[in-house]
């Protein structure tokens, strides 16, 4: 019987029975790899955005007076929601940079206020530590910074409208 069948030695090594046994076309790996990298970048951006968002809301809760906190929370939520679908790299980077600066400004002001209240900050340092932002009573730095003339000139019409709405909302709460 051995002689009746043709010899098939090593056939099992070359026979492909499953799609996974075939090598993928060269471009498939690149597409999958690029899509995986893009998905990873999106996930990292989402994680970073969520961390920044939570940090800002936490700083609001910890440091801001309630009327400022309500306004700030609403604004932060609105801005993060609006920029959730942003795709331009420059826009995303600027968004993160500005919100990180905002968070740092709140934290610096809060630390300065705390140092003043416990008496560890010298009077000569108060104004510079607060970035020149001292309340009208001259004792405590205030939260926020004044908008520079250069920054105001660079704003587009939509941003000016948004600033005016914020100003109106802030004046309602005072």
XYZ file of C-alpha atoms in Angstrom:
174
model
C 0.000 0.000 0.000
C 2.867 2.354 0.597
C 3.825 2.089 -3.007
C 0.342 2.918 -4.319
C 0.324 6.418 -2.867
C 2.644 9.111 -4.131
C 5.246 10.223 -1.641
C 4.119 13.280 0.370
C 6.942 13.923 2.701
C 7.079 17.374 4.313
C 3.747 18.323 2.727
C 2.337 19.188 6.148
C 5.007 21.884 6.510
C 4.071 23.808 3.392
C 0.332 23.313 3.311
C -1.628 26.315 4.584
C -4.979 25.563 6.016
C -5.841 28.722 7.914
C -5.815 32.424 6.996
C -3.437 33.094 9.866
C -0.898 30.816 8.196
C -0.468 33.299 5.364
C 1.722 36.348 5.881
C -0.196 39.609 5.719
C 0.374 41.889 2.766
C 3.100 44.407 3.650
C 0.770 47.427 3.812
C -1.635 45.742 6.273
C 0.898 45.807 9.116
C 1.613 49.469 8.506
C -2.089 50.346 8.532
C -2.734 48.391 11.696
C 0.385 49.807 13.341
C -0.485 53.403 12.370
C -4.097 52.977 13.521
C -2.889 51.500 16.799
C -0.517 54.422 17.338
C -3.251 56.937 16.517
C -5.651 55.216 18.900
C -2.975 55.226 21.602
C -2.359 58.967 21.099
C -6.116 59.661 21.290
C -6.373 57.622 24.471
C -3.393 59.431 26.036
C -4.871 62.832 25.091
C -8.204 61.807 26.570
C -6.527 60.657 29.787
C -4.480 63.867 30.009
C -7.582 65.977 29.365
C -9.558 64.137 32.023
C -6.726 64.514 34.546
C -6.417 68.244 33.826
C -10.198 68.694 33.968
C -10.427 66.951 37.346
C -7.447 68.903 38.702
C -9.056 72.210 37.743
C -12.408 71.299 39.303
C -10.606 70.094 42.416
C -8.666 73.377 42.647
C -11.928 75.303 42.250
C -13.510 73.312 45.061
C -10.517 73.686 47.329
C -9.547 77.317 46.763
C -12.229 79.451 45.126
C -15.078 81.251 46.899
C -18.417 79.619 46.078
C -19.635 82.297 43.643
C -16.391 82.087 41.643
C -16.432 78.320 41.857
C -19.904 78.050 40.315
C -18.933 80.314 37.450
C -15.548 78.623 36.993
C -16.959 75.107 37.051
C -19.593 75.965 34.461
C -17.014 77.596 32.210
C -14.506 74.730 32.509
C -17.174 72.136 31.769
C -18.359 74.097 28.758
C -14.856 74.604 27.338
C -13.775 70.997 27.780
C -17.020 69.809 26.218
C -16.523 72.146 23.235
C -12.940 71.017 22.668
C -13.643 67.325 23.144
C -13.694 66.743 19.388
C -10.787 69.026 18.481
C -8.442 67.431 15.960
C -5.882 70.110 15.110
C -2.659 69.421 16.968
C -1.845 73.121 17.455
C -5.313 73.846 18.824
C -5.108 70.936 21.258
C -1.641 71.968 22.458
C -2.728 75.579 22.983
C -5.854 74.421 24.816
C -3.811 72.281 27.223
C -1.166 74.982 27.701
C -3.684 77.672 28.600
C -5.641 75.462 30.995
C -2.420 74.271 32.664
C -1.403 77.931 33.099
C -4.831 78.665 34.583
C -4.506 75.795 37.058
C -1.017 76.926 38.047
C -2.252 80.508 38.549
C -5.009 79.310 40.895
C -2.545 77.181 42.861
C 0.044 79.975 43.159
C -2.595 82.461 44.292
C -3.963 79.980 46.831
C -0.487 79.253 48.221
C 0.268 82.974 48.441
C -3.005 83.646 50.241
C -2.283 80.819 52.659
C 1.252 82.068 53.331
C -0.063 85.579 53.994
C -2.787 84.328 56.320
C -0.338 82.354 58.481
C 2.194 85.189 58.427
C 5.021 83.419 56.616
C 5.077 85.792 53.651
C 6.753 89.169 54.082
C 4.764 92.277 53.034
C 7.414 93.186 50.455
C 6.905 89.877 48.681
C 3.104 89.933 48.614
C 2.618 91.991 45.492
C 5.239 90.168 43.415
C 4.125 86.702 44.596
C 0.567 87.531 43.635
C 1.638 88.834 40.245
C 0.450 92.296 41.222
C -3.073 90.994 41.842
C -3.844 92.344 45.303
C -7.419 92.901 46.489
C -8.632 96.446 47.024
C -8.080 96.016 50.761
C -4.380 95.522 49.989
C -4.042 92.316 51.950
C -4.888 89.268 49.908
C -4.110 88.433 46.301
C -7.194 87.917 44.187
C -7.870 85.002 41.909
C -7.511 85.624 38.203
C -5.381 87.966 36.186
C -6.195 91.047 34.196
C -6.313 90.579 30.460
C -3.347 92.254 28.776
C -3.904 94.686 25.926
C -1.939 92.417 23.577
C -4.071 89.427 24.491
C -7.269 91.437 24.024
C -6.120 92.513 20.534
C -5.440 88.905 19.524
C -8.931 87.734 20.428
C -11.371 86.995 17.624
C -14.999 88.161 17.678
C -16.269 84.904 19.173
C -13.736 85.124 22.006
C -14.665 88.747 22.717
C -18.341 87.754 22.910
C -17.480 84.920 25.254
C -15.441 87.249 27.495
C -18.333 89.702 27.635
C -20.717 86.905 28.638
C -18.293 85.817 31.344
C -17.995 89.383 32.617
C -21.784 89.731 32.782
C -22.092 86.416 34.604
C -19.355 87.369 37.057
C -20.991 90.726 37.782
C -24.312 88.982 38.521
C -22.588 86.906 41.207
C -20.964 89.842 43.004
